[in-house]
Amino acid sequence: MLLGVHCSIRGGLQNAFREATSLGIDTFQIFTKNQRQWKEKTVDSEEKSIFLDRFKNSNVKMIFSHAPYLINLASGNASIWKKSVHALIGEIQRCHELGLVFSVLHPGSAKGLSAEDGITNIIKALKRVLSATKNVMVKILLENTAGQGSSIGYRFEHLRKIMDEVDSKRIGVCFDTCHAFAAGYYMRTKTGFEATIEKLDSIVGLEHLHAIHLNDSKGELDSKLDRHEHIGKGKLGLEPFRQIMRRFPHIPKVIETPKEDKTDAVNLEILRKLSRV
Ligand SMILES: [Zn+2]
Ligand SMILES: [Zn+2]
């Protein structure tokens, strides 16, 4: 059913498979390096062969990355913008080496700029990243955001504008339930959920939806708060998750809720049940 979690890479990339095996999942998301640092990292041949070997011998069907949070393609600061472009190129190359199909990216924060100028910077950056990695297939998935601060991507129209201008088959979308709700898309009920997905379809196009982040929300509707809560324990409740589990079995779905003891296993069990009943 392509259901998993964000796995930890503490102690090495290959350790993600240990977590995946213990949770019995068939897809997961990882950071491909320490995501709090700018320092670049290339995947060495030993690391690569161990990772690919574990992948082959696991039940995991699809793995993807979340790009480092430091990356800000919207930035009006030339040095941060350049570092961000460079870091995303590195991320795409690591994904390619490791057999990851795409990298999920927060479009960026337009601090001190208008949203339009921020979006212009993102478009320019993505074009540069795609042309610097034109021999690889790895896609970049723009994630909808909660709208905290000056972040871009809390309206589906932002994602559409970026996709239109970049105009590449390698750009897609990742839908985060918590972010959408916090950004003002009402999804607590079946009707609300369906209306939101219809909007996503008419503005972005569901054919560009390649991943889903399953997170309940600590923040209220339109709170612009990016605070993930365990499945069914937040302001979203179970209904949108039931809908997603039934409607999108073919799209990889991962949980990104706080990892306390056994919470991943509990959340996964809730989702599996929702898909069955
Ligand atoms: Zn994210
Ligand atoms: Zn997310």
Short mmCIF file of C-alpha atoms and ligand atoms in Angstrom, two decimals:
data_model
loop_
_atom_site.label_atom_id
_atom_site.label_comp_id
_atom_site.label_asym_id
_atom_site.label_seq_id
_atom_site.Cartn_x
_atom_site.Cartn_y
_atom_site.Cartn_z
CA MET A 1 0.00 0.00 0.00
CA LEU A 2 3.09 2.20 -0.18
CA LEU A 3 2.88 3.29 3.44
CA GLY A 4 5.85 4.22 5.59
CA VAL A 5 7.58 6.79 7.76
CA HIS A 6 10.50 9.18 7.68
CA CYS A 7 13.37 6.87 8.71
CA SER A 8 16.42 7.95 10.66
CA ILE A 9 19.90 7.66 9.11
CA ARG A 10 21.73 7.94 12.41
CA GLY A 11 24.87 5.81 12.23
CA GLY A 12 24.72 5.53 8.44
CA LEU A 13 22.28 5.64 5.54
CA GLN A 14 21.85 1.86 5.55
CA ASN A 15 20.39 1.97 9.07
CA ALA A 16 17.13 3.27 7.62
CA PHE A 17 16.45 -0.30 6.44
CA ARG A 18 16.64 -1.65 9.98
CA GLU A 19 13.86 0.72 11.01
CA ALA A 20 11.87 -0.07 7.86
CA THR A 21 12.10 -3.81 8.49
CA SER A 22 11.04 -3.54 12.10
CA LEU A 23 8.02 -1.44 11.10
CA GLY A 24 7.11 -3.68 8.15
CA ILE A 25 6.84 -0.76 5.73
CA ASP A 26 7.22 -0.78 1.94
CA THR A 27 8.30 2.84 1.42
CA PHE A 28 10.20 5.50 3.39
CA GLN A 29 11.67 8.99 3.30
CA ILE A 30 15.18 9.91 4.51
CA PHE A 31 17.57 12.81 4.69
CA THR A 32 20.59 11.84 2.61
CA LYS A 33 22.96 13.74 4.89
CA ASN A 34 22.99 15.77 8.10
CA GLN A 35 20.31 18.22 7.08
CA ARG A 36 21.21 20.90 9.64
CA GLN A 37 24.57 21.63 8.02
CA TRP A 38 25.54 23.20 4.71
CA LYS A 39 28.56 20.92 4.46
CA GLU A 40 28.23 18.84 1.29
CA LYS A 41 28.53 15.10 1.18
CA THR A 42 29.13 12.71 -1.68
CA VAL A 43 28.05 9.10 -1.44
CA ASP A 44 31.16 6.91 -1.53
CA SER A 45 31.15 3.62 -3.43
CA GLU A 46 31.07 1.42 -0.32
CA GLU A 47 28.15 3.32 1.20
CA LYS A 48 26.36 3.13 -2.12
CA SER A 49 26.81 -0.59 -2.60
CA ILE A 50 25.71 -1.40 0.97
CA PHE A 51 22.64 0.81 0.57
CA LEU A 52 21.65 -0.66 -2.80
CA ASP A 53 22.20 -4.17 -1.49
CA ARG A 54 19.93 -3.58 1.52
CA PHE A 55 17.35 -2.01 -0.77
CA LYS A 56 17.36 -5.03 -3.09
CA ASN A 57 17.03 -7.47 -0.20
CA SER A 58 14.23 -5.60 1.54
CA ASN A 59 10.46 -5.39 1.02
CA VAL A 60 10.83 -1.68 0.34
CA LYS A 61 9.50 -0.66 -3.06
CA MET A 62 10.21 3.05 -3.13
CA ILE A 63 12.50 5.43 -1.26
CA PHE A 64 12.71 9.17 -1.53
CA SER A 65 14.48 12.00 0.22
CA HIS A 66 13.47 15.18 1.98
CA ALA A 67 15.83 17.97 0.94
CA PRO A 68 17.62 19.82 3.79
CA TYR A 69 15.54 22.51 5.51
CA LEU A 70 18.42 24.96 5.14
CA ILE A 71 17.83 25.20 1.40
CA ASN A 72 15.99 28.42 0.53
CA LEU A 73 15.58 28.93 -3.20
CA ALA A 74 13.37 31.99 -2.60
CA SER A 75 16.06 33.87 -0.71
CA GLY A 76 16.85 37.45 -1.69
CA ASN A 77 20.32 37.02 -0.18
CA ALA A 78 22.61 36.13 -3.12
CA SER A 79 24.98 34.04 -1.03
CA ILE A 80 22.21 31.94 0.57
CA TRP A 81 20.50 31.54 -2.79
CA LYS A 82 23.72 30.25 -4.40
CA LYS A 83 24.45 27.90 -1.49
CA SER A 84 20.88 26.61 -1.77
CA VAL A 85 21.18 25.89 -5.49
CA HIS A 86 24.48 24.10 -4.88
CA ALA A 87 23.02 22.09 -1.98
CA LEU A 88 19.99 20.99 -4.02
CA ILE A 89 22.23 19.86 -6.89
CA GLY A 90 24.16 17.76 -4.33
CA GLU A 91 20.91 16.35 -2.97
CA ILE A 92 19.71 15.31 -6.42
CA GLN A 93 23.04 13.66 -7.16
CA ARG A 94 22.94 11.68 -3.89
CA CYS A 95 19.37 10.59 -4.67
CA HIS A 96 20.52 9.40 -8.08
CA GLU A 97 23.42 7.41 -6.59
CA LEU A 98 21.16 5.73 -4.04
CA GLY A 99 18.28 4.88 -6.37
CA LEU A 100 15.87 7.36 -4.78
CA VAL A 101 13.11 8.49 -7.10
CA PHE A 102 12.56 12.01 -5.87
CA SER A 103 13.40 14.66 -3.31
CA VAL A 104 10.73 16.60 -1.44
CA LEU A 105 11.47 20.31 -1.20
CA HIS A 106 9.97 23.24 0.70
CA PRO A 107 9.76 25.88 -2.04
CA GLY A 108 11.37 28.55 0.14
CA SER A 109 10.88 31.58 2.33
CA ALA A 110 10.63 35.04 0.78
CA LYS A 111 11.70 36.95 3.88
CA GLY A 112 12.01 40.64 3.06
CA LEU A 113 10.69 40.12 -0.47
CA SER A 114 7.24 40.05 -2.03
CA ALA A 115 5.85 36.56 -2.65
CA GLU A 116 6.16 37.25 -6.41
CA ASP A 117 9.88 38.01 -6.13
CA GLY A 118 10.37 34.95 -3.94
CA ILE A 119 8.65 32.79 -6.54
CA THR A 120 10.80 34.32 -9.29
CA ASN A 121 13.92 33.34 -7.33
CA ILE A 122 12.61 29.78 -6.87
CA ILE A 123 11.91 29.42 -10.60
CA LYS A 124 15.38 30.64 -11.53
CA ALA A 125 16.98 28.29 -8.99
CA LEU A 126 15.04 25.23 -10.08
CA LYS A 127 15.91 25.81 -13.72
CA ARG A 128 19.56 25.96 -12.76
CA VAL A 129 19.37 22.80 -10.64
CA LEU A 130 17.57 20.85 -13.37
CA SER A 131 20.03 21.86 -16.04
CA ALA A 132 23.00 20.98 -13.79
CA THR A 133 21.50 17.50 -13.27
CA LYS A 134 20.00 16.93 -16.68
CA ASN A 135 21.30 13.38 -17.03
CA VAL A 136 19.39 12.07 -14.03
CA MET A 137 15.72 11.16 -13.66
CA VAL A 138 15.29 12.22 -10.02
CA LYS A 139 12.25 14.46 -9.60
CA ILE A 140 11.92 17.45 -7.31
CA LEU A 141 8.58 17.48 -5.46
CA LEU A 142 7.38 20.86 -4.24
CA GLU A 143 5.73 20.44 -0.85
CA ASN A 144 2.75 22.58 0.13
CA THR A 145 3.62 24.52 3.29
CA ALA A 146 1.71 25.73 6.35
CA GLY A 147 2.38 29.36 5.51
CA GLN A 148 4.48 30.06 8.59
CA GLY A 149 6.44 33.34 8.31
CA SER A 150 7.08 34.29 4.68
CA SER A 151 7.04 30.75 3.33
CA ILE A 152 5.97 30.17 -0.25
CA GLY A 153 3.77 27.21 -1.18
CA TYR A 154 0.84 27.50 1.21
CA ARG A 155 -1.48 28.20 -1.71
CA PHE A 156 -1.76 25.56 -4.45
CA GLU A 157 -1.52 28.50 -6.89
CA HIS A 158 2.11 29.08 -5.80
CA LEU A 159 2.99 25.52 -6.78
CA ARG A 160 1.15 25.87 -10.09
CA LYS A 161 2.99 29.09 -10.94
CA ILE A 162 6.37 27.50 -10.24
CA MET A 163 5.49 24.38 -12.27
CA ASP A 164 4.25 26.46 -15.20
CA GLU A 165 7.39 28.56 -15.38
CA VAL A 166 9.93 25.78 -14.77
CA ASP A 167 8.07 23.58 -17.24
CA SER A 168 9.82 20.27 -16.63
CA LYS A 169 8.62 16.69 -16.27
CA ARG A 170 11.00 16.46 -13.31
CA ILE A 171 8.91 18.78 -11.14
CA GLY A 172 6.02 17.32 -9.15
CA VAL A 173 4.19 17.84 -5.89
CA CYS A 174 4.13 16.33 -2.39
CA PHE A 175 0.94 16.95 -0.38
CA ASP A 176 1.29 17.39 3.40
CA THR A 177 -2.04 17.05 5.27
CA CYS A 178 -0.95 19.07 8.32
CA HIS A 179 0.44 21.90 6.21
CA ALA A 180 -2.68 22.10 4.03
CA PHE A 181 -4.97 22.28 7.08
CA ALA A 182 -2.80 24.86 8.84
CA ALA A 183 -2.76 26.87 5.61
CA GLY A 184 -6.56 27.05 5.62
CA TYR A 185 -7.74 24.07 3.56
CA TYR A 186 -10.59 22.53 5.56
CA MET A 187 -10.26 18.74 5.54
CA ARG A 188 -11.69 17.50 8.81
CA THR A 189 -14.74 15.95 7.10
CA LYS A 190 -15.17 13.77 4.03
CA THR A 191 -16.77 16.67 2.12
CA GLY A 192 -14.01 19.07 3.20
CA PHE A 193 -11.35 16.59 2.20
CA GLU A 194 -12.94 15.99 -1.18
CA ALA A 195 -13.24 19.72 -1.84
CA THR A 196 -9.53 20.18 -0.98
CA ILE A 197 -8.44 17.34 -3.25
CA GLU A 198 -10.65 18.70 -6.03
CA LYS A 199 -8.90 22.06 -5.62
CA LEU A 200 -5.51 20.38 -5.69
CA ASP A 201 -6.56 18.56 -8.83
CA SER A 202 -7.92 21.60 -10.64
CA ILE A 203 -5.00 23.87 -9.73
CA VAL A 204 -2.00 21.53 -9.64
CA GLY A 205 -3.30 18.33 -11.26
CA LEU A 206 -3.34 15.01 -9.40
CA GLU A 207 -1.15 13.51 -12.11
CA HIS A 208 1.69 15.59 -10.61
CA LEU A 209 1.06 14.31 -7.07
CA HIS A 210 3.85 11.80 -6.35
CA ALA A 211 4.01 11.65 -2.54
CA ILE A 212 1.86 12.35 0.51
CA HIS A 213 2.93 13.33 4.03
CA LEU A 214 0.45 11.97 6.57
CA ASN A 215 0.53 14.22 9.61
CA ASP A 216 -2.23 15.34 11.93
CA SER A 217 -2.09 18.98 12.99
CA LYS A 218 -1.52 20.52 16.43
CA GLY A 219 -2.55 23.89 15.00
CA GLU A 220 -6.09 24.93 14.12
CA LEU A 221 -7.40 25.54 10.61
CA ASP A 222 -5.59 28.52 9.05
CA SER A 223 -3.26 28.81 12.10
CA LYS A 224 -0.21 28.79 9.76
CA LEU A 225 1.42 26.59 12.41
CA ASP A 226 3.70 23.81 11.13
CA ARG A 227 3.30 21.45 14.10
CA HIS A 228 2.77 17.76 13.36
CA GLU A 229 0.58 15.63 15.63
CA HIS A 230 0.08 11.85 15.75
CA ILE A 231 -2.57 10.40 13.42
CA GLY A 232 -6.08 11.05 14.73
CA LYS A 233 -4.82 12.93 17.82
CA GLY A 234 -4.87 16.44 16.35
CA LYS A 235 -7.27 18.88 14.77
CA LEU A 236 -7.66 16.80 11.61
CA GLY A 237 -9.00 13.63 13.20
CA LEU A 238 -9.17 10.34 11.33
CA GLU A 239 -11.42 11.16 8.36
CA PRO A 240 -8.89 12.71 5.94
CA PHE A 241 -6.51 9.80 6.60
CA ARG A 242 -9.25 7.26 5.92
CA GLN A 243 -9.95 9.02 2.62
CA ILE A 244 -6.30 9.13 1.62
CA MET A 245 -5.64 5.49 2.48
CA ARG A 246 -8.52 4.41 0.26
CA ARG A 247 -8.10 6.84 -2.57
CA PHE A 248 -4.31 6.87 -3.03
CA PRO A 249 -2.97 3.31 -2.51
CA HIS A 250 -0.54 3.77 -5.43
CA ILE A 251 1.09 6.95 -4.06
CA PRO A 252 3.86 6.65 -1.44
CA LYS A 253 2.62 7.99 1.90
CA VAL A 254 4.88 8.66 4.89
CA ILE A 255 4.30 9.78 8.46
CA GLU A 256 6.49 12.58 9.82
CA THR A 257 5.25 12.78 13.40
CA PRO A 258 7.50 13.02 16.46
CA LYS A 259 9.29 9.74 17.14
CA GLU A 260 8.60 8.85 20.74
CA ASP A 261 8.54 5.23 21.83
CA LYS A 262 6.57 3.06 19.40
CA THR A 263 4.53 5.97 18.03
CA ASP A 264 5.44 5.12 14.43
CA ALA A 265 4.15 1.56 14.89
CA VAL A 266 0.94 2.81 16.49
CA ASN A 267 0.32 5.42 13.77
CA LEU A 268 0.98 2.85 11.03
CA GLU A 269 -1.46 0.40 12.60
CA ILE A 270 -4.18 3.07 12.70
CA LEU A 271 -3.61 3.84 9.01
CA ARG A 272 -3.58 0.19 7.99
CA LYS A 273 -6.88 -0.33 9.78
CA LEU A 274 -8.40 2.71 8.06
CA SER A 275 -7.46 1.27 4.70
CA ARG A 276 -9.13 -2.06 5.49
CA VAL A 277 -12.45 -1.13 7.07
ZN ZN B 1 8.62 18.93 4.56
ZN ZN B 2 5.84 17.26 5.27
#
